[in-house]
Short mmCIF file of C-alpha atoms in Angstrom, two decimals:
data_model
loop_
_atom_site.label_atom_id
_atom_site.label_comp_id
_atom_site.label_asym_id
_atom_site.label_seq_id
_atom_site.Cartn_x
_atom_site.Cartn_y
_atom_site.Cartn_z
CA MET A 257 -278.83 -49.10 -26.77
CA PRO A 258 -275.41 -50.78 -27.03
CA GLU A 259 -273.19 -49.76 -29.89
CA THR A 260 -272.98 -52.38 -32.61
CA LEU A 261 -269.74 -53.02 -34.38
CA PRO A 262 -269.61 -52.93 -38.17
CA PRO A 263 -269.04 -56.25 -39.88
CA SER A 264 -265.36 -57.11 -40.15
CA SER A 265 -263.71 -56.11 -43.37
CA PHE A 266 -261.19 -57.91 -45.55
CA THR A 267 -258.55 -55.37 -44.53
CA ASP A 268 -258.71 -56.38 -40.85
CA VAL A 269 -258.16 -60.03 -41.68
CA SER A 270 -255.53 -59.20 -44.27
CA THR A 271 -253.60 -57.04 -41.81
CA PHE A 272 -253.65 -59.79 -39.21
CA TYR A 273 -252.38 -62.40 -41.65
CA ALA A 274 -249.71 -60.03 -43.01
CA LEU A 275 -248.34 -59.46 -39.52
CA PHE A 276 -248.75 -63.11 -38.58
CA SER A 277 -246.87 -64.37 -41.64
CA THR A 278 -244.09 -61.85 -41.18
CA THR A 279 -243.72 -62.87 -37.55
CA CYS A 280 -243.62 -66.57 -38.40
CA PHE A 281 -241.03 -66.06 -41.16
CA THR A 282 -238.95 -64.07 -38.67
CA LEU A 283 -239.21 -66.95 -36.19
CA VAL A 284 -237.99 -69.35 -38.89
CA GLY A 285 -234.91 -67.17 -39.37
CA LEU A 286 -234.32 -66.82 -35.65
CA TRP A 287 -234.59 -70.60 -35.20
CA TRP A 288 -231.95 -71.20 -37.86
CA ASN A 289 -229.66 -68.66 -36.17
CA VAL A 290 -230.04 -70.61 -32.91
CA VAL A 291 -229.35 -73.88 -34.72
CA GLN A 292 -226.18 -72.45 -36.31
CA SER A 293 -224.84 -71.65 -32.85
CA HIS A 294 -225.43 -75.26 -31.70
CA THR A 295 -223.59 -77.36 -34.26
CA ASP A 296 -223.72 -80.35 -31.88
CA TRP A 297 -227.48 -80.60 -32.55
CA MET A 298 -226.80 -81.44 -36.18
CA ARG A 299 -224.24 -84.22 -35.64
CA GLU A 300 -226.67 -87.05 -34.88
CA PRO A 301 -229.80 -88.01 -36.85
CA ALA A 302 -232.29 -87.95 -33.92
CA PRO A 303 -231.53 -84.41 -32.68
CA ARG A 304 -231.25 -83.22 -36.29
CA ARG A 305 -234.79 -84.49 -37.00
CA ILE A 306 -236.13 -82.64 -33.94
CA VAL A 307 -234.36 -79.43 -34.99
CA GLY A 308 -235.82 -79.89 -38.46
CA GLY A 309 -239.24 -80.59 -36.95
CA VAL A 310 -239.35 -77.15 -35.36
CA TYR A 311 -238.81 -75.55 -38.77
CA PRO A 312 -242.25 -76.46 -40.24
CA SER A 313 -243.87 -75.43 -36.94
CA PHE A 314 -243.14 -71.83 -37.93
CA LEU A 315 -242.88 -72.10 -41.71
CA LEU A 316 -246.22 -73.79 -42.42
CA PRO A 317 -248.32 -71.28 -40.42
CA ALA A 318 -246.43 -68.47 -42.20
CA VAL A 319 -247.31 -69.92 -45.60
CA MET A 320 -250.93 -70.50 -44.51
CA GLY A 321 -251.07 -66.83 -43.57
CA LEU A 322 -249.87 -65.84 -47.02
CA PHE A 323 -252.58 -67.93 -48.65
CA ALA A 324 -255.16 -66.40 -46.30
CA GLN A 325 -254.07 -62.97 -47.50
CA VAL A 326 -254.37 -63.97 -51.12
CA GLY A 327 -257.78 -65.59 -50.70
CA GLY A 328 -259.23 -63.64 -47.83
CA VAL A 329 -263.00 -63.57 -47.52
CA GLU A 330 -263.40 -62.94 -51.25
CA LYS A 331 -261.82 -66.22 -52.44
CA PRO A 332 -262.01 -68.58 -49.45
CA GLN A 333 -261.20 -71.65 -51.54
CA VAL A 334 -257.58 -70.40 -51.75
CA TRP A 335 -256.92 -70.34 -48.00
CA ARG A 336 -259.10 -73.40 -47.40
CA ALA A 337 -257.16 -75.57 -49.85
CA ALA A 338 -253.83 -74.29 -48.54
CA SER A 339 -254.89 -74.95 -44.94
CA ILE A 340 -255.85 -78.51 -45.72
CA VAL A 341 -252.68 -79.34 -47.66
CA LEU A 342 -250.28 -77.58 -45.29
CA SER A 343 -251.95 -79.04 -42.20
CA VAL A 344 -251.55 -82.55 -43.59
CA ILE A 345 -247.88 -81.79 -44.28
CA GLY A 346 -247.52 -80.48 -40.70
CA CYS A 347 -249.09 -83.61 -39.22
CA ALA A 348 -246.89 -85.83 -41.37
CA SER A 349 -243.75 -83.95 -40.37
CA THR A 350 -244.42 -84.67 -36.69
CA LEU A 351 -244.55 -88.38 -37.48
CA ARG A 352 -240.92 -88.26 -38.62
CA LEU A 353 -239.72 -87.14 -35.19
CA PRO A 354 -237.85 -89.64 -33.01
CA ALA A 355 -239.96 -91.81 -30.68
CA ARG A 356 -239.29 -89.77 -27.54
CA ALA A 357 -240.27 -86.51 -29.23
CA ARG A 358 -243.41 -88.07 -30.75
CA GLY A 359 -244.67 -88.86 -27.24
CA ASP A 360 -244.28 -85.23 -26.18
CA HIS A 361 -247.64 -83.69 -25.29
CA PHE A 362 -246.76 -80.45 -27.12
CA ILE A 363 -246.35 -82.43 -30.35
CA THR A 364 -249.66 -84.19 -29.71
CA TRP A 365 -251.40 -80.84 -29.24
CA GLN A 366 -249.63 -79.46 -32.30
CA ARG A 367 -250.86 -82.39 -34.38
CA ALA A 368 -254.41 -81.89 -33.03
CA ALA A 369 -254.32 -78.16 -33.88
CA SER A 370 -253.09 -78.99 -37.40
CA ALA A 371 -255.90 -81.49 -37.83
CA LEU A 372 -258.48 -78.94 -36.67
CA ILE A 373 -257.12 -76.39 -39.13
CA ALA A 374 -257.56 -78.94 -41.92
CA VAL A 375 -261.08 -79.77 -40.74
CA VAL A 376 -262.16 -76.11 -40.70
CA GLY A 377 -260.58 -75.66 -44.12
CA ALA A 378 -262.57 -78.62 -45.42
CA PHE A 379 -265.81 -77.83 -43.55
CA PRO A 380 -265.85 -74.05 -42.94
CA ASP A 381 -269.46 -74.03 -41.72
CA LEU A 382 -268.23 -75.65 -38.49
CA ALA A 383 -266.66 -72.32 -37.53
CA ARG A 384 -270.04 -70.67 -37.49
CA HIS A 385 -270.96 -72.78 -34.46
CA VAL A 386 -268.53 -70.72 -32.40
CA GLY A 387 -269.81 -67.46 -33.88
CA LEU A 388 -266.77 -66.66 -36.03
CA ARG A 389 -266.01 -66.53 -39.69
CA PRO A 390 -263.99 -69.53 -40.81
CA ILE A 391 -260.97 -67.40 -41.73
CA ARG A 392 -260.94 -65.93 -38.20
CA THR A 393 -261.29 -69.38 -36.66
CA GLU A 394 -258.26 -70.47 -38.69
CA ALA A 395 -256.40 -67.43 -37.37
CA LEU A 396 -257.07 -68.43 -33.76
CA MET A 397 -255.91 -71.98 -34.41
CA LEU A 398 -252.76 -70.75 -36.16
CA ILE A 399 -251.99 -68.62 -33.11
CA ALA A 400 -252.34 -71.74 -30.96
CA LEU A 401 -250.06 -73.66 -33.33
CA VAL A 402 -247.31 -71.03 -33.07
CA VAL A 403 -247.64 -70.86 -29.27
CA LEU A 404 -247.19 -74.65 -29.17
CA ALA A 405 -244.15 -74.30 -31.44
CA HIS A 406 -242.68 -71.80 -28.99
CA ALA A 407 -243.24 -74.28 -26.18
CA LEU A 408 -241.40 -76.95 -28.18
CA VAL A 409 -238.49 -74.61 -28.80
CA ARG A 410 -238.26 -73.72 -25.12
CA ARG A 411 -238.29 -77.38 -24.11
CA TYR A 412 -235.70 -78.27 -26.71
CA MET A 413 -233.46 -75.34 -25.77
CA ALA A 414 -233.65 -76.43 -22.13
CA GLY A 415 -232.70 -79.97 -23.13
CA GLU A 416 -235.98 -81.52 -21.95
CA GLY A 417 -237.37 -82.44 -25.36
CA ARG A 418 -234.20 -83.73 -27.00
CA ALA A 419 -234.10 -87.35 -27.96
CA ASP A 420 -231.46 -89.62 -26.50
CA GLU A 421 -228.44 -90.15 -28.71
CA ASP A 422 -229.51 -93.72 -29.41
CA ALA A 423 -233.15 -92.88 -30.30
#
């Protein structure tokens, strides 16, 4: 007979979100260190908006992780409300990016991931269709969001995602 795993505990989810939030806050700090070494990025409005657009890509998932720790499985309304509000803020922040950056497929995927996070926060029973608890489904989507943010950073650092000076 195969061994069955015990049901997941609050501690497992809490530990994940603690590490996740810490990592995301560290990435926010690292991003600002990179930005400080590239003062040319801050001279023009279009590149400055893109640089600022990367910031919420790491900050908002970090804050969502903090709310997930506070609410956990015992008070899901805490993380659900935070996920909805912060996802809407994340989607709105991508709309402020210059036209060339808005057309970037990473930003489109990032916006879609944010929207899905909000949907699962609003309708947690949807997560059960994939066999996961809603808070774990949110965790997987937050991981995807941060991976997409890393892709945006890489593209921007390589110069591919930067808007033209006149954008």
